[in-house]
Amino acid sequence: EPGTSDPVVPAQKQEDNTFPTNSYSTPEQSQVISQPPAPPEPEQQTQATPPPPTQAPGEPPEPQEPVAQSQCTEGQVNINTASIEELQEIIHIGPARAPETVNLRPFTSVDDMDRIPGIGPSRLADIKAQGIACV
């Protein structure tokens, strides 16, 4: 029947203190300092990254240093470190070629002595046969 049902009564609004609100309170003498967020942790790399180039593209390469570990034995003449006088002990390297040999350093091998003016295949073979030139 109409009117016999219970009337709908709006629920009373109750204050809910179980969840935090958007307002914050600080003690009277406290200060709030804003800090930027921490940087993200770097991801672990699964591949090694190549080392950066030692020179910019387009620049001429830096001159190479003489070979650090000598293959020479006692009694041999290291063509990368010998004095002009010591170089003259090598066959076909006299007073004219010794200073040029110094200017052309570093040499990567005895075979590289073919860069010295006047040292062709025949003279290079003589130098190698003599056995005192080394790098």
N, CA, C and O of each residue as an XYZ file, in Angstrom:
540
protein
N       0.829     -1.175      0.000
C       0.000      0.000      0.000
C       0.869      1.232      0.000
O       1.963      1.238      0.565
N       0.382      2.266     -0.630
C       1.164      3.497     -0.611
C       1.161      4.096      0.776
O       0.161      4.094      1.494
N       2.348      4.618      1.123
C       2.495      5.285      2.399
C       2.780      4.367      3.547
O       3.020      4.833      4.661
N       2.762      3.072      3.316
C       3.035      2.162      4.407
C       4.513      1.778      4.485
O       4.958      1.191      5.471
N       5.262      2.112      3.447
C       6.700      1.782      3.492
C       7.413      2.769      4.394
O       6.931      3.872      4.651
N       8.547      2.353      4.857
C       9.318      3.229      5.726
C       9.814      4.408      4.918
O      10.262      4.256      3.782
N       9.731      5.583      5.513
C      10.232      6.752      4.780
C      11.759      6.686      4.663
O      12.439      6.208      5.571
N      12.288      7.171      3.538
C      13.740      7.212      3.327
C      14.267      8.421      4.046
O      13.872      9.554      3.773
N      15.168      8.163      4.972
C      15.747      9.243      5.755
C      17.189      9.395      5.291
O      17.932      8.414      5.272
N      17.604     10.607      4.914
C      19.009     10.770      4.488
C      19.944     10.439      5.643
O      19.689     10.787      6.796
N      21.032      9.756      5.302
C      22.001      9.378      6.335
C      22.698     10.616      6.833
O      22.951     11.563      6.088
N      22.996     10.586      8.088
C      23.695     11.727      8.653
C      25.162     11.640      8.245
O      25.759     10.564      8.232
N      25.718     12.784      7.917
C      27.108     12.837      7.495
C      27.983     12.672      8.726
O      27.891     13.443      9.681
N      28.829     11.660      8.687
C      29.740     11.442      9.799
C      31.159     11.757      9.334
O      31.509     11.520      8.178
N      31.966     12.288     10.237
C      33.344     12.621      9.901
C      34.164     11.344      9.956
O      34.125     10.612     10.945
N      34.907     11.082      8.889
C      35.726      9.878      8.810
C      37.179     10.270      9.008
O      37.751     10.971      8.173
N      37.770      9.835     10.081
C      39.161     10.174     10.391
C      40.117      9.016     10.104
O      41.249      9.023     10.586
N      39.688      8.041      9.344
C      40.542      6.878      9.117
C      41.520      7.074      7.955
O      42.492      6.326      7.848
N      41.290      8.052      7.092
C      42.164      8.282      5.948
C      42.847      9.629      6.086
O      42.253     10.574      6.606
N      44.086      9.730      5.629
C      44.761     11.035      5.721
C      44.085     12.042      4.805
O      43.487     11.691      3.788
N      44.196     13.257      5.183
C      43.612     14.328      4.384
C      44.721     15.050      3.642
O      45.898     14.743      3.832
N      44.364     15.989      2.812
C      45.336     16.734      2.029
C      45.972     17.878      2.795
O      46.869     18.543      2.276
N      45.543     18.112      3.977
C      46.131     19.212      4.732
C      47.166     18.643      5.685
O      46.977     17.577      6.271
N      48.262     19.375      5.830
C      49.357     18.941      6.682
C      49.579     19.978      7.759
O      49.364     21.172      7.552
N      50.000     19.514      8.883
C      50.349     20.462      9.931
C      51.754     20.117     10.407
O      52.139     18.949     10.461
N      52.498     21.137     10.745
C      53.856     20.950     11.239
C      53.963     21.651     12.565
O      53.235     22.606     12.835
N      54.869     21.181     13.395
C      55.065     21.896     14.654
C      55.443     23.343     14.369
O      55.936     23.668     13.288
N      55.214     24.178     15.321
C      55.350     25.623     15.117
C      56.715     26.033     14.592
O      56.783     26.909     13.729
N      57.812     25.441     15.071
C      59.135     25.886     14.656
C      59.757     24.968     13.596
O      60.943     25.107     13.297
N      59.007     24.056     13.036
C      59.531     23.165     12.004
C      59.582     23.879     10.670
O      58.828     24.817     10.413
N      60.486     23.414      9.832
C      60.567     23.953      8.477
C      60.398     22.799      7.499
O      60.874     21.688      7.737
N      59.726     23.076      6.418
C      59.579     22.089      5.365
C      60.529     22.502      4.255
O      60.428     23.602      3.710
N      61.444     21.616      3.929
C      62.422     21.920      2.885
C      62.091     21.046      1.689
O      62.000     19.823      1.796
N      61.916     21.681      0.575
C      61.600     20.957     -0.646
C      62.899     20.479     -1.275
O      63.821     21.268     -1.479
N      62.974     19.190     -1.583
C      64.155     18.628     -2.228
C      63.741     18.005     -3.549
O      62.659     17.430     -3.666
N      64.614     18.124     -4.542
C      64.279     17.486     -5.822
C      64.298     15.973     -5.650
O      64.993     15.455     -4.776
N      63.550     15.273     -6.468
C      63.533     13.812     -6.347
C      64.914     13.238     -6.660
O      65.675     13.816     -7.436
N      65.221     12.122     -6.063
C      66.513     11.467     -6.293
C      66.586     11.004     -7.744
O      65.575     10.604     -8.323
N      67.784     11.057     -8.332
C      67.898     10.591     -9.720
C      67.613      9.100     -9.790
O      67.873      8.375     -8.829
N      67.085      8.636    -10.911
C      66.770      7.210    -11.021
C      68.054      6.389    -10.999
O      69.108      6.844    -11.444
N      67.948      5.189    -10.480
C      69.105      4.295    -10.437
C      69.465      3.911    -11.869
O      68.580      3.610    -12.670
N      70.760      3.918    -12.198
C      71.129      3.522    -13.564
C      70.824      2.046    -13.773
O      71.016      1.216    -12.884
N      70.345      1.747    -14.971
C      70.032      0.363    -15.278
C      71.335     -0.391    -15.483
O      72.310      0.155    -15.999
N      71.339     -1.629    -15.078
C      72.552     -2.412    -15.281
C      72.692     -2.697    -16.761
O      71.745     -3.109    -17.431
N      73.889     -2.470    -17.249
C      74.127     -2.681    -18.666
C      74.478     -4.139    -18.897
O      75.260     -4.738    -18.157
N      73.882     -4.696    -19.941
C      74.180     -6.080    -20.261
C      75.311     -6.164    -21.267
O      75.936     -7.216    -21.404
N      75.589     -5.069    -21.978
C      76.683     -5.060    -22.937
C      77.691     -4.029    -22.493
O      77.326     -2.974    -21.973
N      78.937     -4.325    -22.695
C      79.982     -3.361    -22.357
C      79.940     -2.230    -23.371
O      79.827     -2.466    -24.574
N      80.031     -1.012    -22.882
C      80.064      0.113    -23.799
C      81.491      0.317    -24.253
O      82.413      0.171    -23.451
N      81.701      0.651    -25.518
C      83.066      0.840    -26.000
C      83.684      2.070    -25.356
O      82.974      3.013    -25.010
N      85.011      2.068    -25.192
C      85.652      3.244    -24.605
C      85.510      4.435    -25.539
O      85.426      4.263    -26.755
N      85.483      5.644    -24.980
C      85.348      6.810    -25.844
C      86.573      6.933    -26.739
O      87.668      6.523    -26.354
N      86.393      7.494    -27.931
C      87.546      7.648    -28.815
C      88.567      8.581    -28.183
O      88.209      9.520    -27.471
N      89.845      8.315    -28.449
C      90.894      9.124    -27.847
C      91.136     10.397    -28.643
O      91.857     11.286    -28.188
N      90.544     10.492    -29.818
C      90.702     11.710    -30.601
C      89.390     11.999    -31.304
O      88.597     11.095    -31.568
N      89.174     13.256    -31.600
C      87.953     13.654    -32.283
C      88.053     13.250    -33.749
O      89.144     13.257    -34.318
N      86.917     12.893    -34.373
C      86.954     12.554    -35.792
C      87.483     13.733    -36.606
O      87.165     14.888    -36.321
N      88.277     13.436    -37.599
C      88.813     14.485    -38.455
C      90.152     15.025    -37.990
O      90.831     15.715    -38.750
N      90.553     14.724    -36.748
C      91.851     15.184    -36.273
C      92.910     14.191    -36.717
O      92.636     12.994    -36.812
N      94.119     14.674    -36.990
C      95.173     13.724    -37.360
C      95.526     12.862    -36.161
O      95.456     13.326    -35.023
N      95.906     11.611    -36.401
C      96.248     10.752    -35.266
C      97.494     11.252    -34.561
O      98.377     11.855    -35.172
N      97.548     10.990    -33.256
C      98.714     11.402    -32.485
C      99.887     10.517    -32.873
O      99.699      9.343    -33.192
N     101.108     11.073    -32.848
C     102.266     10.250    -33.196
C     102.405      9.083    -32.229
O     102.167      9.221    -31.029
N     102.786      7.952    -32.762
C     102.951      6.772    -31.923
C     104.262      6.856    -31.173
O     105.257      7.382    -31.671
N     104.239      6.327    -29.971
C     105.460      6.237    -29.180
C     106.231      5.014    -29.663
O     105.633      4.069    -30.178
N     107.537      5.024    -29.502
C     108.297      3.824    -29.860
C     107.791      2.619    -29.077
O     107.210      2.759    -28.001
N     108.016      1.457    -29.625
C     107.566      0.228    -28.994
C     108.127      0.155    -27.577
O     109.339      0.254    -27.383
N     107.255     -0.018    -26.591
C     107.673      0.032    -25.191
C     108.533     -1.172    -24.816
O     109.552     -1.024    -24.140
N     108.130     -2.349    -25.248
C     108.887     -3.539    -24.895
C     109.760     -3.922    -26.080
O     109.259     -4.325    -27.129
N     111.055     -3.794    -25.905
C     112.002     -4.075    -26.964
C     112.142     -5.576    -27.165
O     112.133     -6.351    -26.209
N     112.272     -5.969    -28.427
C     112.529     -7.361    -28.777
C     114.035     -7.597    -28.909
O     114.465     -8.670    -29.333
N     114.824     -6.603    -28.547
C     116.275     -6.650    -28.732
C     116.952     -7.472    -27.644
O     116.480     -7.566    -26.511
N     118.069     -8.059    -28.030
C     118.915     -8.760    -27.072
C     120.234     -8.004    -26.962
O     120.502     -7.094    -27.747
N     121.041     -8.376    -26.004
C     122.313     -7.690    -25.792
C     123.170     -7.767    -27.061
O     123.295     -8.823    -27.681
N     123.746     -6.639    -27.425
C     124.583     -6.576    -28.624
C     123.832     -6.099    -29.852
O     124.452     -5.793    -30.871
N     122.509     -6.029    -29.779
C     121.724     -5.522    -30.899
C     121.514     -4.022    -30.746
O     121.727     -3.460    -29.672
N     121.087     -3.373    -31.849
C     120.860     -1.934    -31.871
C     119.368     -1.698    -32.086
O     118.820     -2.055    -33.129
N     118.715     -1.092    -31.091
C     117.287     -0.777    -31.206
C     117.152      0.464    -32.074
O     117.580      1.548    -31.679
N     116.561      0.312    -33.251
C     116.478      1.430    -34.204
C     115.537      2.533    -33.731
O     115.542      3.626    -34.298
N     114.734      2.271    -32.707
C     113.840      3.300    -32.165
C     114.473      4.112    -31.045
O     113.980      5.191    -30.718
N     115.550      3.619    -30.453
C     116.128      4.319    -29.302
C     117.619      4.598    -29.435
O     118.170      5.359    -28.640
N     118.278      4.007    -30.410
C     119.739      4.134    -30.531
C     120.152      5.550    -30.911
O     119.410      6.284    -31.564
N     121.360      5.911    -30.479
C     121.937      7.206    -30.867
C     122.383      7.138    -32.328
O     122.445      6.060    -32.920
N     122.691      8.297    -32.897
C     123.179      8.340    -34.278
C     124.434      7.479    -34.411
O     124.595      6.761    -35.398
N     125.306      7.550    -33.438
C     126.534      6.754    -33.474
C     126.223      5.258    -33.434
O     126.821      4.479    -34.176
N     125.288      4.856    -32.569
C     124.931      3.437    -32.467
C     124.284      2.940    -33.757
O     124.532      1.810    -34.178
N     123.454      3.775    -34.388
C     122.799      3.377    -35.638
C     123.818      3.083    -36.731
O     123.569      2.247    -37.600
N     124.964      3.761    -36.699
C     125.972      3.582    -37.739
C     126.655      2.214    -37.659
O     127.408      1.848    -38.562
N     126.403      1.467    -36.601
C     126.914      0.097    -36.510
C     126.154     -0.832    -37.452
O     126.642     -1.908    -37.796
N     124.958     -0.415    -37.869
C     124.125     -1.223    -38.762
C     124.641     -1.026    -40.186
O     124.886      0.101    -40.618
N     124.804     -2.136    -40.912
C     125.283     -2.074    -42.285
C     124.365     -1.163    -43.119
O     123.144     -1.202    -42.970
N     124.951     -0.361    -43.979
C     124.276      0.582    -44.885
C     123.693      1.808    -44.167
O     123.084      2.659    -44.815
N     123.865      1.912    -42.859
C     123.414      3.107    -42.133
C     124.677      3.849    -41.713
O     125.283      3.545    -40.686
N     125.052      4.811    -42.515
C     126.258      5.587    -42.231
C     125.899      6.954    -41.687
O     124.781      7.162    -41.217
N     126.854      7.907    -41.748
C     126.623      9.253    -41.214
C     125.474      9.994    -41.904
O     124.861     10.867    -41.291
N     125.173      9.671    -43.149
C     124.084     10.356    -43.854
C     122.719      9.766    -43.493
O     121.748     10.506    -43.339
N     122.638      8.442    -43.359
C     121.338      7.795    -43.107
C     120.967      7.744    -41.623
O     119.783      7.645    -41.302
N     121.915      7.807    -40.733
C     121.607      7.707    -39.298
C     120.678      8.833    -38.830
O     119.689      8.548    -38.154
N     120.960     10.122    -39.168
C     120.022     11.175    -38.734
C     118.634     11.015    -39.367
O     117.625     11.303    -38.724
N     118.583     10.561    -40.616
C     117.294     10.336    -41.280
C     116.530      9.208    -40.584
O     115.305      9.259    -40.476
N     117.244      8.207    -40.121
C     116.627      7.098    -39.388
C     115.969      7.614    -38.109
O     114.858      7.211    -37.766
N     116.665      8.507    -37.409
C     116.107      9.100    -36.185
C     114.842      9.893    -36.516
O     113.855      9.818    -35.784
N     114.869     10.653    -37.617
C     113.708     11.477    -37.999
C     112.493     10.645    -38.394
O     111.359     11.108    -38.271
N     112.718      9.434    -38.862
C     111.606      8.586    -39.324
C     111.012      7.711    -38.217
O     110.058      6.975    -38.467
N     111.548      7.777    -37.022
C     111.019      6.973    -35.910
C     109.573      7.326    -35.620
O     109.165      8.460    -35.871
N     108.785      6.401    -35.101
C     109.120      5.048    -34.685
C     108.996      4.051    -35.834
O     108.242      4.264    -36.783
N     109.738      2.980    -35.729
C     109.666      1.854    -36.651
C     108.926      0.733    -35.938
O     109.141      0.497    -34.749
N     108.058      0.045    -36.664
C     107.307     -1.057    -36.056
C     108.032     -2.386    -36.197
O     107.756     -3.334    -35.462
N     108.966     -2.450    -37.151
C     109.754     -3.666    -37.353
C     111.012     -3.294    -38.121
O     111.126     -2.175    -38.623
N     111.954     -4.220    -38.216
C     113.159     -3.994    -39.014
C     112.760     -3.818    -40.480
O     113.369     -3.019    -41.191
N     111.748     -4.552    -40.938
C     111.269     -4.407    -42.322
C     110.819     -2.980    -42.614
O     110.861     -2.539    -43.762
N     110.393     -2.265    -41.595
C     109.933     -0.881    -41.738
C     111.084      0.063    -42.109
O     110.848      1.217    -42.467
N     112.321     -0.424    -42.024
C     113.473      0.409    -42.377
C     113.515      0.728    -43.867
O     114.320      1.555    -44.295
N     112.670      0.092    -44.659
C     112.628      0.429    -46.087
C     112.084      1.837    -46.319
O     112.085      2.325    -47.449
N     111.621      2.485    -45.260
C     111.201      3.897    -45.368
C     112.399      4.840    -45.415
O     112.256      6.001    -45.800
N     113.564      4.362    -45.035
C     114.772      5.196    -45.040
C     115.229      5.353    -46.488
O     115.413      4.356    -47.187
N     115.417      6.598    -46.950
C     115.877      6.794    -48.332
C     117.184      6.036    -48.587
O     118.129      6.115    -47.803
N     117.213      5.305    -49.698
C     118.406      4.539    -50.068
C     118.401      3.114    -49.553
O     119.290      2.336    -49.897
N     117.421      2.753    -48.736
C     117.324      1.378    -48.239
C     116.210      0.678    -49.020
O     115.022      0.853    -48.751
N     116.643     -0.113    -49.988
C     115.701     -0.890    -50.792
C     115.728     -2.343    -50.359
O     116.314     -2.680    -49.330
N     115.092     -3.205    -51.145
C     115.009     -4.624    -50.773
C     116.372     -5.291    -50.569
O     116.536     -6.086    -49.643
N     117.341     -4.978    -51.415
C     118.660     -5.618    -51.309
C     119.380     -5.189    -50.029
O     119.908     -6.028    -49.299
N     119.399     -3.886    -49.762
C     120.067     -3.397    -48.546
C     119.315     -3.844    -47.296
O     119.934     -4.163    -46.281
N     117.990     -3.868    -47.363
C     117.209     -4.342    -46.219
C     117.546     -5.805    -45.924
O     117.640     -6.203    -44.763
N     117.726     -6.599    -46.976
C     118.110     -8.004    -46.783
C     119.470     -8.093    -46.095
O     119.678     -8.948    -45.234
N     120.404     -7.200    -46.478
C     121.723     -7.178    -45.830
C     121.591     -6.822    -44.347
O     122.233     -7.438    -43.496
N     120.749     -5.816    -44.042
C     120.557     -5.379    -42.649
C     120.000     -6.537    -41.822
O     120.459     -6.794    -40.709
N     119.013     -7.227    -42.375
C     118.403     -8.342    -41.650
C     119.398     -9.492    -41.478
O     119.429    -10.142    -40.433
N     120.210     -9.736    -42.509
C     121.205    -10.815    -42.434
C     122.273    -10.499    -41.383
O     122.771    -11.402    -40.711
N     122.623     -9.209    -41.243
C     123.613     -8.813    -40.238
C     123.111     -9.161    -38.835
O     123.882     -9.587    -37.975
N     121.806     -8.972    -38.617
C     121.176     -9.409    -37.373
C     121.342     -8.512    -36.164
O     121.007     -8.927    -35.054
N     121.856     -7.274    -36.336
C     121.986     -6.436    -35.132
C     120.878     -5.396    -35.004
O     120.668     -4.859    -33.916
N     120.167     -5.101    -36.086
C     119.066     -4.133    -36.011
C     117.852     -4.814    -35.384
O     117.527     -5.956    -35.712
N     117.190     -4.098    -34.480
C     115.987     -4.638    -33.839
C     115.081     -3.485    -33.421
O     115.490     -2.324    -33.421
N     113.849     -3.824    -33.066
C     112.906     -2.822    -32.531
C     112.452     -3.255    -31.153
O     111.658     -2.562    -30.518
